[in-house]
PDB file of C-alpha atoms in Angstrom:
ATOM      1  CA  SER A   1      68.443 112.201 160.293  1.00 48.00           C
ATOM      2  CA  PRO A   2      68.836 110.567 156.398  1.00 54.00           C
ATOM      3  CA  GLN A   3      67.387 112.121 154.613  1.00 58.00           C
ATOM      4  CA  ALA A   4      65.109 112.878 152.294  1.00 59.00           C
ATOM      5  CA  THR A   5      64.958 112.548 148.178  1.00 61.00           C
ATOM      6  CA  THR A   6      63.301 112.596 145.422  1.00 66.00           C
ATOM      7  CA  GLU A   7      65.794 110.407 142.920  1.00 64.00           C
ATOM      8  CA  PRO A   8      63.279 107.042 142.387  1.00 63.00           C
ATOM      9  CA  PRO A   9      64.960 104.493 143.892  1.00 64.00           C
ATOM     10  CA  LYS A  10      68.188 102.939 141.364  1.00 68.00           C
ATOM     11  CA  LYS A  11      67.135  99.785 139.310  1.00 67.00           C
ATOM     12  CA  LYS A  12      68.449  96.834 139.877  1.00 68.00           C
ATOM     13  CA  PRO A  13      69.799  95.107 136.654  1.00 66.00           C
ATOM     14  CA  ASP A  14      67.250  92.827 134.487  1.00 63.00           C
ATOM     15  CA  PRO A  15      67.358  88.847 135.146  1.00 67.00           C
ATOM     16  CA  VAL A  16      69.025  86.987 133.225  1.00 67.00           C
ATOM     17  CA  THR A  17      66.945  85.184 130.919  1.00 67.00           C
ATOM     18  CA  SER A  18      66.868  83.040 127.573  1.00 64.00           C
ATOM     19  CA  GLU A  19      65.495  86.942 125.920  1.00 72.00           C
ATOM     20  CA  THR A  20      68.234  88.617 127.521  1.00 69.00           C
ATOM     21  CA  VAL A  21      70.337  90.337 124.374  1.00 72.00           C
ATOM     22  CA  VAL A  22      74.355  89.221 124.894  1.00 68.00           C
ATOM     23  CA  ILE A  23      75.224  90.146 121.977  1.00 70.00           C
ATOM     24  CA  TRP A  24      74.777  91.395 118.064  1.00 69.00           C
ATOM     25  CA  GLY A  25      71.032  91.778 118.647  1.00 75.00           C
ATOM     26  CA  LEU A  26      71.258  87.769 119.906  1.00 76.00           C
ATOM     27  CA  ARG A  27      68.808  86.812 122.342  1.00 79.00           C
ATOM     28  CA  LEU A  28      70.493  84.259 124.670  1.00 80.00           C
ATOM     29  CA  TRP A  29      68.985  80.749 123.368  1.00 82.00           C
ATOM     30  CA  GLN A  30      69.907  82.356 120.348  1.00 83.00           C
ATOM     31  CA  VAL A  31      73.518  82.154 120.693  1.00 83.00           C
ATOM     32  CA  VAL A  32      73.617  79.467 122.507  1.00 87.00           C
ATOM     33  CA  GLY A  33      71.511  77.364 119.655  1.00 90.00           C
ATOM     34  CA  ILE A  34      73.973  78.521 117.322  1.00 89.00           C
ATOM     35  CA  PHE A  35      77.568  77.666 119.603  1.00 93.00           C
ATOM     36  CA  ALA A  36      75.283  73.830 119.756  1.00 95.00           C
ATOM     37  CA  LEU A  37      75.452  74.132 115.978  1.00 96.00           C
ATOM     38  CA  PHE A  38      79.240  74.812 115.605  1.00 96.00           C
ATOM     39  CA  VAL A  39      79.870  72.091 118.155  1.00 96.00           C
ATOM     40  CA  LEU A  40      78.277  69.593 116.299  1.00 95.00           C
ATOM     41  CA  SER A  41      79.198  70.438 112.912  1.00 94.00           C
ATOM     42  CA  VAL A  42      82.771  70.704 114.281  1.00 93.00           C
ATOM     43  CA  ILE A  43      82.304  66.287 115.486  1.00 89.00           C
ATOM     44  CA  ILE A  44      80.528  65.536 112.618  1.00 87.00           C
ATOM     45  CA  THR A  45      82.935  66.186 110.388  1.00 88.00           C
ATOM     46  CA  LEU A  46      86.578  65.680 112.845  1.00 85.00           C
ATOM     47  CA  CYS A  47      84.203  62.650 112.135  1.00 80.00           C
ATOM     48  CA  CYS A  48      83.743  61.890 108.824  1.00 81.00           C
ATOM     49  CA  ILE A  49      86.907  62.941 108.395  1.00 80.00           C
ATOM     50  CA  PHE A  50      88.758  60.664 111.073  1.00 76.00           C
ATOM     51  CA  LYS A  51      85.764  57.845 109.947  1.00 70.00           C
ATOM     52  CA  CYS A  52      85.051  56.707 113.737  1.00 65.00           C
ATOM     53  CA  ARG A  53      82.371  54.610 112.825  1.00 67.00           C
ATOM     54  CA  ILE A  54      81.483  52.601 116.756  1.00 69.00           C
ATOM     55  CA  PRO A  55      80.904  49.408 115.738  1.00 65.00           C
ATOM     56  CA  ARG A  56      78.058  47.729 116.503  1.00 75.00           C
ATOM     57  CA  THR A  57      77.810  43.992 116.588  1.00 85.00           C
ATOM     58  CA  ARG A  58      80.032  41.831 118.436  1.00 86.00           C
ATOM     59  CA  LYS A  59      80.920  40.498 115.424  1.00 89.00           C
ATOM     60  CA  GLU A  60      82.319  43.357 113.479  1.00 86.00           C
ATOM     61  CA  ILE A  61      84.301  43.056 116.909  1.00 85.00           C
ATOM     62  CA  GLU A  62      85.678  40.265 116.507  1.00 91.00           C
ATOM     63  CA  ALA A  63      86.672  41.259 112.890  1.00 90.00           C
ATOM     64  CA  ARG A  64      88.534  45.176 114.021  1.00 89.00           C
ATOM     65  CA  TYR A  65      90.102  42.925 115.894  1.00 92.00           C
ATOM     66  CA  ALA A  66      90.916  40.497 114.685  1.00 94.00           C
ATOM     67  CA  GLN A  67      92.438  43.212 111.576  1.00 94.00           C
ATOM     68  CA  ARG A  68      94.424  44.730 114.205  1.00 94.00           C
ATOM     69  CA  GLN A  69      96.134  42.246 115.587  1.00 95.00           C
ATOM     70  CA  ALA A  70      97.533  40.552 111.178  1.00 95.00           C
ATOM     71  CA  ALA A  71      97.792  43.836 110.591  1.00 94.00           C
ATOM     72  CA  LYS A  72     100.153  43.491 114.148  1.00 93.00           C
ATOM     73  CA  ASN A  73     102.230  40.027 112.884  1.00 91.00           C
ATOM     74  CA  TYR A  74     102.451  41.948 109.547  1.00 91.00           C
ATOM     75  CA  ALA A  75     104.464  44.708 110.705  1.00 88.00           C
ATOM     76  CA  ASP A  76     106.897  42.516 113.103  1.00 88.00           C
ATOM     77  CA  LYS A  77     106.942  40.238 110.251  1.00 86.00           C
ATOM     78  CA  LEU A  78     108.449  43.110 107.579  1.00 83.00           C
ATOM     79  CA  ASP A  79     111.309  44.603 110.750  1.00 82.00           C
ATOM     80  CA  THR A  80     112.682  40.808 110.800  1.00 80.00           C
ATOM     81  CA  VAL A  81     112.878  41.729 106.880  1.00 74.00           C
ATOM     82  CA  PRO A  82     116.608  42.660 106.198  1.00 68.00           C
ATOM     83  CA  PRO A  83     116.321  46.371 104.662  1.00 68.00           C
ATOM     84  CA  LEU A  84     116.775  45.933 100.823  1.00 68.00           C
ATOM     85  CA  GLY A  85     120.240  46.413 100.397  1.00 65.00           C
ATOM     86  CA  GLU A  86     121.387  43.928 101.850  1.00 63.00           C
ATOM     87  CA  LEU A  87     118.718  41.074  99.486  1.00 63.00           C
ATOM     88  CA  THR A  88     119.885  42.371  96.229  1.00 65.00           C
ATOM     89  CA  GLU A  89     123.953  42.751  96.691  1.00 65.00           C
ATOM     90  CA  ILE A  90     125.046  40.567  94.043  1.00 67.00           C
ATOM     91  CA  PRO A  91     128.609  38.450  95.931  1.00 64.00           C
ATOM     92  CA  GLY A  92     132.174  39.362  94.317  1.00 59.00           C
TER      93      GLY A  92
END
């Protein structure tokens, strides 16, 4: 027959809530908030460095496309120009 013990029943672990202490005495919601702020600041910093602004109007989008095409045509033209050394050589 099973023996009756006077030990208290095993304590279940607390359910994880936003108030659960995770690391360094910080609660779960604080850790999540700090992480979100960190990710947001990295994204903002990268956008500032690379100036990846999204064009808002159709005019801006078309202007940017025209700019790209002009740059591409210019680069293609540069490829057809002979190197400077060949241009400046004096015959004889």
